[in-house]
PDB file of N, CA and C in Angstrom:
ATOM      1  N   MET K 520      10.052   1.905 -21.437  1.00  0.00           N
ATOM      2  CA  MET K 520      10.694   2.637 -20.355  1.00  0.00           C
ATOM      3  C   MET K 520      11.839   1.808 -19.790  1.00  0.00           C
ATOM      4  N   ASN K 521      12.925   2.449 -19.445  1.00  0.00           N
ATOM      5  CA  ASN K 521      14.090   1.792 -18.858  1.00  0.00           C
ATOM      6  C   ASN K 521      13.732   1.251 -17.477  1.00  0.00           C
ATOM      7  N   PRO K 522      13.978  -0.052 -17.223  1.00  0.00           N
ATOM      8  CA  PRO K 522      13.605  -0.626 -15.925  1.00  0.00           C
ATOM      9  C   PRO K 522      14.263   0.079 -14.748  1.00  0.00           C
ATOM     10  N   VAL K 523      15.449   0.628 -14.948  1.00  0.00           N
ATOM     11  CA  VAL K 523      16.130   1.293 -13.838  1.00  0.00           C
ATOM     12  C   VAL K 523      15.400   2.567 -13.450  1.00  0.00           C
ATOM     13  N   THR K 524      14.891   3.311 -14.435  1.00  0.00           N
ATOM     14  CA  THR K 524      14.191   4.545 -14.100  1.00  0.00           C
ATOM     15  C   THR K 524      12.912   4.261 -13.314  1.00  0.00           C
ATOM     16  N   GLU K 525      12.359   3.072 -13.481  1.00  0.00           N
ATOM     17  CA  GLU K 525      11.178   2.686 -12.726  1.00  0.00           C
ATOM     18  C   GLU K 525      11.530   2.377 -11.263  1.00  0.00           C
ATOM     19  N   HIS K 526      12.781   2.185 -10.988  1.00  0.00           N
ATOM     20  CA  HIS K 526      13.226   1.819  -9.638  1.00  0.00           C
ATOM     21  C   HIS K 526      14.273   2.807  -9.123  1.00  0.00           C
ATOM     22  N   ASN K 527      14.018   4.099  -9.363  1.00  0.00           N
ATOM     23  CA  ASN K 527      14.964   5.131  -8.956  1.00  0.00           C
ATOM     24  C   ASN K 527      15.216   5.132  -7.454  1.00  0.00           C
ATOM     25  N   GLU K 528      14.176   4.888  -6.682  1.00  0.00           N
ATOM     26  CA  GLU K 528      14.335   4.905  -5.228  1.00  0.00           C
ATOM     27  C   GLU K 528      15.319   3.818  -4.788  1.00  0.00           C
ATOM     28  N   LEU K 529      15.180   2.630  -5.354  1.00  0.00           N
ATOM     29  CA  LEU K 529      16.111   1.545  -5.041  1.00  0.00           C
ATOM     30  C   LEU K 529      17.516   1.895  -5.504  1.00  0.00           C
ATOM     31  N   ALA K 530      17.637   2.406  -6.715  1.00  0.00           N
ATOM     32  CA  ALA K 530      18.951   2.772  -7.244  1.00  0.00           C
ATOM     33  C   ALA K 530      19.600   3.839  -6.365  1.00  0.00           C
ATOM     34  N   HIS K 531      18.837   4.834  -5.983  1.00  0.00           N
ATOM     35  CA  HIS K 531      19.368   5.889  -5.119  1.00  0.00           C
ATOM     36  C   HIS K 531      19.800   5.320  -3.766  1.00  0.00           C
ATOM     37  N   HIS K 532      18.981   4.467  -3.187  1.00  0.00           N
ATOM     38  CA  HIS K 532      19.298   3.842  -1.899  1.00  0.00           C
ATOM     39  C   HIS K 532      20.603   3.053  -1.983  1.00  0.00           C
ATOM     40  N   LEU K 533      20.749   2.240  -3.023  1.00  0.00           N
ATOM     41  CA  LEU K 533      21.971   1.448  -3.178  1.00  0.00           C
ATOM     42  C   LEU K 533      23.191   2.342  -3.364  1.00  0.00           C
ATOM     43  N   SER K 534      23.021   3.372  -4.131  1.00  0.00           N
ATOM     44  CA  SER K 534      24.133   4.289  -4.369  1.00  0.00           C
ATOM     45  C   SER K 534      24.553   4.975  -3.073  1.00  0.00           C
ATOM     46  N   GLU K 535      23.578   5.409  -2.307  1.00  0.00           N
ATOM     47  CA  GLU K 535      23.867   6.125  -1.057  1.00  0.00           C
ATOM     48  C   GLU K 535      24.411   5.208   0.042  1.00  0.00           C
ATOM     49  N   THR K 536      23.820   4.051   0.205  1.00  0.00           N
ATOM     50  CA  THR K 536      24.205   3.187   1.320  1.00  0.00           C
ATOM     51  C   THR K 536      25.432   2.339   1.031  1.00  0.00           C
ATOM     52  N   ARG K 537      25.713   2.078  -0.233  1.00  0.00           N
ATOM     53  CA  ARG K 537      26.837   1.207  -0.588  1.00  0.00           C
ATOM     54  C   ARG K 537      27.967   1.945  -1.281  1.00  0.00           C
ATOM     55  N   GLY K 538      27.759   3.214  -1.553  1.00  0.00           N
ATOM     56  CA  GLY K 538      28.802   3.991  -2.197  1.00  0.00           C
ATOM     57  C   GLY K 538      29.116   3.521  -3.609  1.00  0.00           C
ATOM     58  N   LEU K 539      28.108   2.986  -4.277  1.00  0.00           N
ATOM     59  CA  LEU K 539      28.308   2.495  -5.640  1.00  0.00           C
ATOM     60  C   LEU K 539      28.115   3.631  -6.645  1.00  0.00           C
ATOM     61  N   ALA K 540      28.864   3.567  -7.721  1.00  0.00           N
ATOM     62  CA  ALA K 540      28.704   4.532  -8.798  1.00  0.00           C
ATOM     63  C   ALA K 540      27.391   4.262  -9.515  1.00  0.00           C
ATOM     64  N   ALA K 541      26.860   5.276 -10.184  1.00  0.00           N
ATOM     65  CA  ALA K 541      25.585   5.152 -10.879  1.00  0.00           C
ATOM     66  C   ALA K 541      25.611   4.005 -11.885  1.00  0.00           C
ATOM     67  N   GLU K 542      26.719   3.825 -12.583  1.00  0.00           N
ATOM     68  CA  GLU K 542      26.827   2.747 -13.570  1.00  0.00           C
ATOM     69  C   GLU K 542      26.745   1.378 -12.897  1.00  0.00           C
ATOM     70  N   GLU K 543      27.398   1.250 -11.744  1.00  0.00           N
ATOM     71  CA  GLU K 543      27.356  -0.013 -11.003  1.00  0.00           C
ATOM     72  C   GLU K 543      25.941  -0.302 -10.513  1.00  0.00           C
ATOM     73  N   VAL K 544      25.275   0.720 -10.016  1.00  0.00           N
ATOM     74  CA  VAL K 544      23.903   0.560  -9.526  1.00  0.00           C
ATOM     75  C   VAL K 544      22.989   0.138 -10.668  1.00  0.00           C
ATOM     76  N   GLU K 545      23.134   0.756 -11.828  1.00  0.00           N
ATOM     77  CA  GLU K 545      22.293   0.410 -12.968  1.00  0.00           C
ATOM     78  C   GLU K 545      22.466  -1.056 -13.343  1.00  0.00           C
ATOM     79  N   LEU K 546      23.706  -1.519 -13.412  1.00  0.00           N
ATOM     80  CA  LEU K 546      23.960  -2.925 -13.736  1.00  0.00           C
ATOM     81  C   LEU K 546      23.406  -3.856 -12.669  1.00  0.00           C
ATOM     82  N   LEU K 547      23.563  -3.489 -11.406  1.00  0.00           N
ATOM     83  CA  LEU K 547      23.064  -4.304 -10.305  1.00  0.00           C
ATOM     84  C   LEU K 547      21.549  -4.419 -10.346  1.00  0.00           C
ATOM     85  N   VAL K 548      20.866  -3.302 -10.515  1.00  0.00           N
ATOM     86  CA  VAL K 548      19.405  -3.313 -10.541  1.00  0.00           C
ATOM     87  C   VAL K 548      18.904  -4.120 -11.739  1.00  0.00           C
ATOM     88  N   LEU K 549      19.521  -3.944 -12.902  1.00  0.00           N
ATOM     89  CA  LEU K 549      19.110  -4.715 -14.076  1.00  0.00           C
ATOM     90  C   LEU K 549      19.315  -6.217 -13.861  1.00  0.00           C
ATOM     91  N   GLU K 550      20.416  -6.585 -13.244  1.00  0.00           N
ATOM     92  CA  GLU K 550      20.689  -8.004 -12.983  1.00  0.00           C
ATOM     93  C   GLU K 550      19.649  -8.595 -12.031  1.00  0.00           C
ATOM     94  N   VAL K 551      19.314  -7.860 -10.981  1.00  0.00           N
ATOM     95  CA  VAL K 551      18.315  -8.340 -10.024  1.00  0.00           C
ATOM     96  C   VAL K 551      16.944  -8.453 -10.689  1.00  0.00           C
ATOM     97  N   LEU K 552      16.562  -7.450 -11.464  1.00  0.00           N
ATOM     98  CA  LEU K 552      15.272  -7.500 -12.148  1.00  0.00           C
ATOM     99  C   LEU K 552      15.204  -8.668 -13.117  1.00  0.00           C
ATOM    100  N   ASN K 553      16.262  -8.914 -13.857  1.00  0.00           N
ATOM    101  CA  ASN K 553      16.289 -10.055 -14.778  1.00  0.00           C
ATOM    102  C   ASN K 553      16.195 -11.371 -14.026  1.00  0.00           C
ATOM    103  N   TYR K 554      16.851 -11.469 -12.887  1.00  0.00           N
ATOM    104  CA  TYR K 554      16.807 -12.686 -12.080  1.00  0.00           C
ATOM    105  C   TYR K 554      15.369 -12.999 -11.661  1.00  0.00           C
ATOM    106  N   PHE K 555      14.640 -11.985 -11.251  1.00  0.00           N
ATOM    107  CA  PHE K 555      13.280 -12.205 -10.755  1.00  0.00           C
ATOM    108  C   PHE K 555      12.240 -12.299 -11.869  1.00  0.00           C
ATOM    109  N   ARG K 556      12.621 -12.111 -13.107  1.00  0.00           N
ATOM    110  CA  ARG K 556      11.703 -12.280 -14.233  1.00  0.00           C
ATOM    111  C   ARG K 556      11.655 -13.723 -14.716  1.00  0.00           C
ATOM    112  N   GLU K 557      12.501 -14.566 -14.194  1.00  0.00           N
ATOM    113  CA  GLU K 557      12.590 -15.956 -14.648  1.00  0.00           C
ATOM    114  C   GLU K 557      11.281 -16.691 -14.357  1.00  0.00           C
ATOM    115  N   SER K 558      10.734 -17.340 -15.381  1.00  0.00           N
ATOM    116  CA  SER K 558       9.497 -18.106 -15.221  1.00  0.00           C
ATOM    117  C   SER K 558       9.813 -19.444 -14.559  1.00  0.00           C
ATOM    118  N   PRO K 559       8.792 -20.136 -14.056  1.00  0.00           N
ATOM    119  CA  PRO K 559       9.043 -21.458 -13.484  1.00  0.00           C
ATOM    120  C   PRO K 559       9.700 -22.401 -14.494  1.00  0.00           C
ATOM    121  N   GLU K 560       9.256 -22.353 -15.746  1.00  0.00           N
ATOM    122  CA  GLU K 560       9.837 -23.233 -16.764  1.00  0.00           C
ATOM    123  C   GLU K 560      11.311 -22.899 -17.013  1.00  0.00           C
ATOM    124  N   GLU K 561      11.619 -21.600 -17.090  1.00  0.00           N
ATOM    125  CA  GLU K 561      13.014 -21.188 -17.284  1.00  0.00           C
ATOM    126  C   GLU K 561      13.873 -21.613 -16.094  1.00  0.00           C
ATOM    127  N   PHE K 562      13.320 -21.454 -14.884  1.00  0.00           N
ATOM    128  CA  PHE K 562      14.041 -21.873 -13.686  1.00  0.00           C
ATOM    129  C   PHE K 562      14.341 -23.365 -13.726  1.00  0.00           C
ATOM    130  N   VAL K 563      13.322 -24.171 -14.056  1.00  0.00           N
ATOM    131  CA  VAL K 563      13.493 -25.627 -14.085  1.00  0.00           C
ATOM    132  C   VAL K 563      14.569 -26.013 -15.103  1.00  0.00           C
ATOM    133  N   ARG K 564      14.494 -25.436 -16.285  1.00  0.00           N
ATOM    134  CA  ARG K 564      15.484 -25.777 -17.315  1.00  0.00           C
ATOM    135  C   ARG K 564      16.896 -25.360 -16.901  1.00  0.00           C
ATOM    136  N   ARG K 565      17.012 -24.145 -16.341  1.00  0.00           N
ATOM    137  CA  ARG K 565      18.328 -23.660 -15.908  1.00  0.00           C
ATOM    138  C   ARG K 565      18.895 -24.541 -14.801  1.00  0.00           C
ATOM    139  N   ARG K 566      18.074 -24.828 -13.793  1.00  0.00           N
ATOM    140  CA  ARG K 566      18.558 -25.641 -12.672  1.00  0.00           C
ATOM    141  C   ARG K 566      18.899 -27.055 -13.132  1.00  0.00           C
ATOM    142  N   HIS K 567      18.124 -27.596 -14.066  1.00  0.00           N
ATOM    143  CA  HIS K 567      18.429 -28.928 -14.585  1.00  0.00           C
ATOM    144  C   HIS K 567      19.803 -28.929 -15.240  1.00  0.00           C
ATOM    145  N   ARG K 568      20.069 -27.916 -16.078  1.00  0.00           N
ATOM    146  CA  ARG K 568      21.393 -27.821 -16.718  1.00  0.00           C
ATOM    147  C   ARG K 568      22.499 -27.701 -15.684  1.00  0.00           C
ATOM    148  N   GLU K 569      22.289 -26.851 -14.668  1.00  0.00           N
ATOM    149  CA  GLU K 569      23.313 -26.650 -13.639  1.00  0.00           C
ATOM    150  C   GLU K 569      23.586 -27.944 -12.871  1.00  0.00           C
ATOM    151  N   LEU K 570      22.522 -28.595 -12.431  1.00  0.00           N
ATOM    152  CA  LEU K 570      22.687 -29.806 -11.623  1.00  0.00           C
ATOM    153  C   LEU K 570      23.195 -30.970 -12.457  1.00  0.00           C
ATOM    154  N   GLN K 571      22.773 -31.039 -13.705  1.00  0.00           N
ATOM    155  CA  GLN K 571      23.284 -32.075 -14.598  1.00  0.00           C
ATOM    156  C   GLN K 571      24.775 -31.852 -14.839  1.00  0.00           C
ATOM    157  N   GLY K 572      25.165 -30.589 -14.986  1.00  0.00           N
ATOM    158  CA  GLY K 572      26.573 -30.242 -15.154  1.00  0.00           C
ATOM    159  C   GLY K 572      27.404 -30.602 -13.941  1.00  0.00           C
ATOM    160  N   ALA K 573      26.756 -30.637 -12.777  1.00  0.00           N
ATOM    161  CA  ALA K 573      27.440 -31.030 -11.543  1.00  0.00           C
ATOM    162  C   ALA K 573      27.492 -32.542 -11.388  1.00  0.00           C
ATOM    163  N   GLY K 574      26.914 -33.255 -12.359  1.00  0.00           N
ATOM    164  CA  GLY K 574      26.991 -34.709 -12.350  1.00  0.00           C
ATOM    165  C   GLY K 574      25.892 -35.437 -11.596  1.00  0.00           C
ATOM    166  N   LEU K 575      24.841 -34.731 -11.202  1.00  0.00           N
ATOM    167  CA  LEU K 575      23.760 -35.404 -10.473  1.00  0.00           C
ATOM    168  C   LEU K 575      22.877 -36.183 -11.446  1.00  0.00           C
ATOM    169  N   PRO K 576      22.333 -37.322 -11.007  1.00  0.00           N
ATOM    170  CA  PRO K 576      21.410 -38.084 -11.850  1.00  0.00           C
ATOM    171  C   PRO K 576      20.023 -37.424 -11.847  1.00  0.00           C
ATOM    172  N   ASN K 577      19.255 -37.672 -12.918  1.00  0.00           N
ATOM    173  CA  ASN K 577      17.948 -37.028 -13.050  1.00  0.00           C
ATOM    174  C   ASN K 577      17.007 -37.237 -11.866  1.00  0.00           C
ATOM    175  N   PRO K 578      16.873 -38.436 -11.307  1.00  0.00           N
ATOM    176  CA  PRO K 578      15.950 -38.552 -10.167  1.00  0.00           C
ATOM    177  C   PRO K 578      16.317 -37.607  -9.012  1.00  0.00           C
ATOM    178  N   GLU K 579      17.595 -37.451  -8.762  1.00  0.00           N
ATOM    179  CA  GLU K 579      18.025 -36.536  -7.703  1.00  0.00           C
ATOM    180  C   GLU K 579      17.801 -35.080  -8.121  1.00  0.00           C
ATOM    181  N   ILE K 580      18.061 -34.782  -9.384  1.00  0.00           N
ATOM    182  CA  ILE K 580      17.839 -33.428  -9.895  1.00  0.00           C
ATOM    183  C   ILE K 580      16.365 -33.055  -9.775  1.00  0.00           C
ATOM    184  N   PHE K 581      15.480 -33.946 -10.218  1.00  0.00           N
ATOM    185  CA  PHE K 581      14.048 -33.647 -10.185  1.00  0.00           C
ATOM    186  C   PHE K 581      13.560 -33.454  -8.750  1.00  0.00           C
ATOM    187  N   ALA K 582      14.039 -34.268  -7.836  1.00  0.00           N
ATOM    188  CA  ALA K 582      13.651 -34.118  -6.427  1.00  0.00           C
ATOM    189  C   ALA K 582      14.143 -32.783  -5.870  1.00  0.00           C
ATOM    190  N   ARG K 583      15.362 -32.410  -6.201  1.00  0.00           N
ATOM    191  CA  ARG K 583      15.921 -31.149  -5.700  1.00  0.00           C
ATOM    192  C   ARG K 583      15.154 -29.958  -6.272  1.00  0.00           C
ATOM    193  N   ILE K 584      14.874 -29.982  -7.577  1.00  0.00           N
ATOM    194  CA  ILE K 584      14.121 -28.886  -8.196  1.00  0.00           C
ATOM    195  C   ILE K 584      12.726 -28.789  -7.582  1.00  0.00           C
ATOM    196  N   SER K 585      12.093 -29.916  -7.374  1.00  0.00           N
ATOM    197  CA  SER K 585      10.771 -29.932  -6.760  1.00  0.00           C
ATOM    198  C   SER K 585      10.797 -29.273  -5.382  1.00  0.00           C
ATOM    199  N   ALA K 586      11.849 -29.502  -4.624  1.00  0.00           N
ATOM    200  CA  ALA K 586      11.974 -28.898  -3.293  1.00  0.00           C
ATOM    201  C   ALA K 586      12.311 -27.412  -3.370  1.00  0.00           C
ATOM    202  N   GLU K 587      13.002 -26.981  -4.419  1.00  0.00           N
ATOM    203  CA  GLU K 587      13.412 -25.575  -4.547  1.00  0.00           C
ATOM    204  C   GLU K 587      12.287 -24.667  -5.049  1.00  0.00           C
ATOM    205  N   ILE K 588      11.393 -25.193  -5.867  1.00  0.00           N
ATOM    206  CA  ILE K 588      10.369 -24.369  -6.502  1.00  0.00           C
ATOM    207  C   ILE K 588       9.533 -23.564  -5.498  1.00  0.00           C
ATOM    208  N   PRO K 589       9.054 -24.144  -4.410  1.00  0.00           N
ATOM    209  CA  PRO K 589       8.231 -23.334  -3.491  1.00  0.00           C
ATOM    210  C   PRO K 589       8.969 -22.151  -2.867  1.00  0.00           C
ATOM    211  N   GLY K 590      10.290 -22.195  -2.835  1.00  0.00           N
ATOM    212  CA  GLY K 590      11.066 -21.102  -2.260  1.00  0.00           C
ATOM    213  C   GLY K 590      11.373 -19.983  -3.235  1.00  0.00           C
ATOM    214  N   ARG K 591      10.971 -20.137  -4.488  1.00  0.00           N
ATOM    215  CA  ARG K 591      11.231 -19.120  -5.497  1.00  0.00           C
ATOM    216  C   ARG K 591      10.238 -17.977  -5.358  1.00  0.00           C
ATOM    217  N   ARG K 592      10.540 -16.844  -5.931  1.00  0.00           N
ATOM    218  CA  ARG K 592       9.682 -15.669  -5.801  1.00  0.00           C
ATOM    219  C   ARG K 592       8.463 -15.722  -6.694  1.00  0.00           C
ATOM    220  N   PHE K 593       8.488 -16.533  -7.754  1.00  0.00           N
ATOM    221  CA  PHE K 593       7.292 -16.624  -8.585  1.00  0.00           C
ATOM    222  C   PHE K 593       6.277 -17.521  -7.895  1.00  0.00           C
ATOM    223  N   PRO K 594       5.003 -17.201  -8.053  1.00  0.00           N
ATOM    224  CA  PRO K 594       4.002 -18.079  -7.462  1.00  0.00           C
ATOM    225  C   PRO K 594       3.945 -19.367  -8.277  1.00  0.00           C
ATOM    226  N   ALA K 595       4.382 -20.421  -7.695  1.00  0.00           N
ATOM    227  CA  ALA K 595       4.447 -21.687  -8.427  1.00  0.00           C
ATOM    228  C   ALA K 595       3.426 -22.665  -7.879  1.00  0.00           C
ATOM    229  N   ARG K 596       2.786 -23.330  -8.783  1.00  0.00           N
ATOM    230  CA  ARG K 596       1.893 -24.412  -8.395  1.00  0.00           C
ATOM    231  C   ARG K 596       2.777 -25.597  -8.007  1.00  0.00           C
ATOM    232  N   PRO K 597       2.288 -26.523  -7.249  1.00  0.00           N
ATOM    233  CA  PRO K 597       3.090 -27.718  -6.978  1.00  0.00           C
ATOM    234  C   PRO K 597       3.399 -28.429  -8.300  1.00  0.00           C
ATOM    235  N   VAL K 598       4.630 -28.864  -8.437  1.00  0.00           N
ATOM    236  CA  VAL K 598       5.065 -29.497  -9.678  1.00  0.00           C
ATOM    237  C   VAL K 598       5.570 -30.897  -9.355  1.00  0.00           C
ATOM    238  N   SER K 599       5.026 -31.872 -10.075  1.00  0.00           N
ATOM    239  CA  SER K 599       5.457 -33.255  -9.869  1.00  0.00           C
ATOM    240  C   SER K 599       6.774 -33.496 -10.601  1.00  0.00           C
ATOM    241  N   MET K 600       7.435 -34.591 -10.274  1.00  0.00           N
ATOM    242  CA  MET K 600       8.669 -34.934 -10.971  1.00  0.00           C
ATOM    243  C   MET K 600       8.397 -35.181 -12.451  1.00  0.00           C
ATOM    244  N   ARG K 601       7.258 -35.735 -12.763  1.00  0.00           N
ATOM    245  CA  ARG K 601       6.882 -35.971 -14.156  1.00  0.00           C
ATOM    246  C   ARG K 601       6.755 -34.641 -14.906  1.00  0.00           C
ATOM    247  N   GLN K 602       6.133 -33.643 -14.272  1.00  0.00           N
ATOM    248  CA  GLN K 602       6.004 -32.330 -14.898  1.00  0.00           C
ATOM    249  C   GLN K 602       7.377 -31.681 -15.091  1.00  0.00           C
ATOM    250  N   ILE K 603       8.257 -31.847 -14.123  1.00  0.00           N
ATOM    251  CA  ILE K 603       9.617 -31.320 -14.253  1.00  0.00           C
ATOM    252  C   ILE K 603      10.308 -31.969 -15.445  1.00  0.00           C
ATOM    253  N   ARG K 604      10.181 -33.272 -15.543  1.00  0.00           N
ATOM    254  CA  ARG K 604      10.782 -34.009 -16.657  1.00  0.00           C
ATOM    255  C   ARG K 604      10.243 -33.480 -17.993  1.00  0.00           C
ATOM    256  N   ARG K 605       8.947 -33.212 -18.061  1.00  0.00           N
ATOM    257  CA  ARG K 605       8.341 -32.691 -19.293  1.00  0.00           C
ATOM    258  C   ARG K 605       8.840 -31.289 -19.621  1.00  0.00           C
ATOM    259  N   MET K 606       9.048 -30.447 -18.592  1.00  0.00           N
ATOM    260  CA  MET K 606       9.588 -29.102 -18.826  1.00  0.00           C
ATOM    261  C   MET K 606      11.000 -29.189 -19.419  1.00  0.00           C
ATOM    262  N   VAL K 607      11.760 -30.149 -18.935  1.00  0.00           N
ATOM    263  CA  VAL K 607      13.132 -30.297 -19.400  1.00  0.00           C
ATOM    264  C   VAL K 607      13.175 -30.874 -20.809  1.00  0.00           C
ATOM    265  N   TYR K 608      12.442 -31.930 -21.050  1.00  0.00           N
ATOM    266  CA  TYR K 608      12.550 -32.673 -22.313  1.00  0.00           C
ATOM    267  C   TYR K 608      11.423 -32.427 -23.295  1.00  0.00           C
ATOM    268  N   GLY K 609      10.389 -31.704 -22.868  1.00  0.00           N
ATOM    269  CA  GLY K 609       9.300 -31.408 -23.782  1.00  0.00           C
ATOM    270  C   GLY K 609       8.212 -32.437 -23.820  1.00  0.00           C
TER     271      GLY K 609
END
């Protein structure tokens, strides 16, 4: 089933309140749904790449990711810096 059809009420609300075309709403809803499907491991790897690309050293990256995880929408267990390092490097 198309994820947008499962969220017709949201799509309709966005279209009505923001004056967005149906195509724009479909893309927006799909983007939001994909964002919230990210697993903790995917989040850690993505954030590591982003922060590494910004030139931060790993100890600072691991500390920042550790602080960000509890604020994510997925239910995350507490993750140590060692576990973060293992998610990144295997």
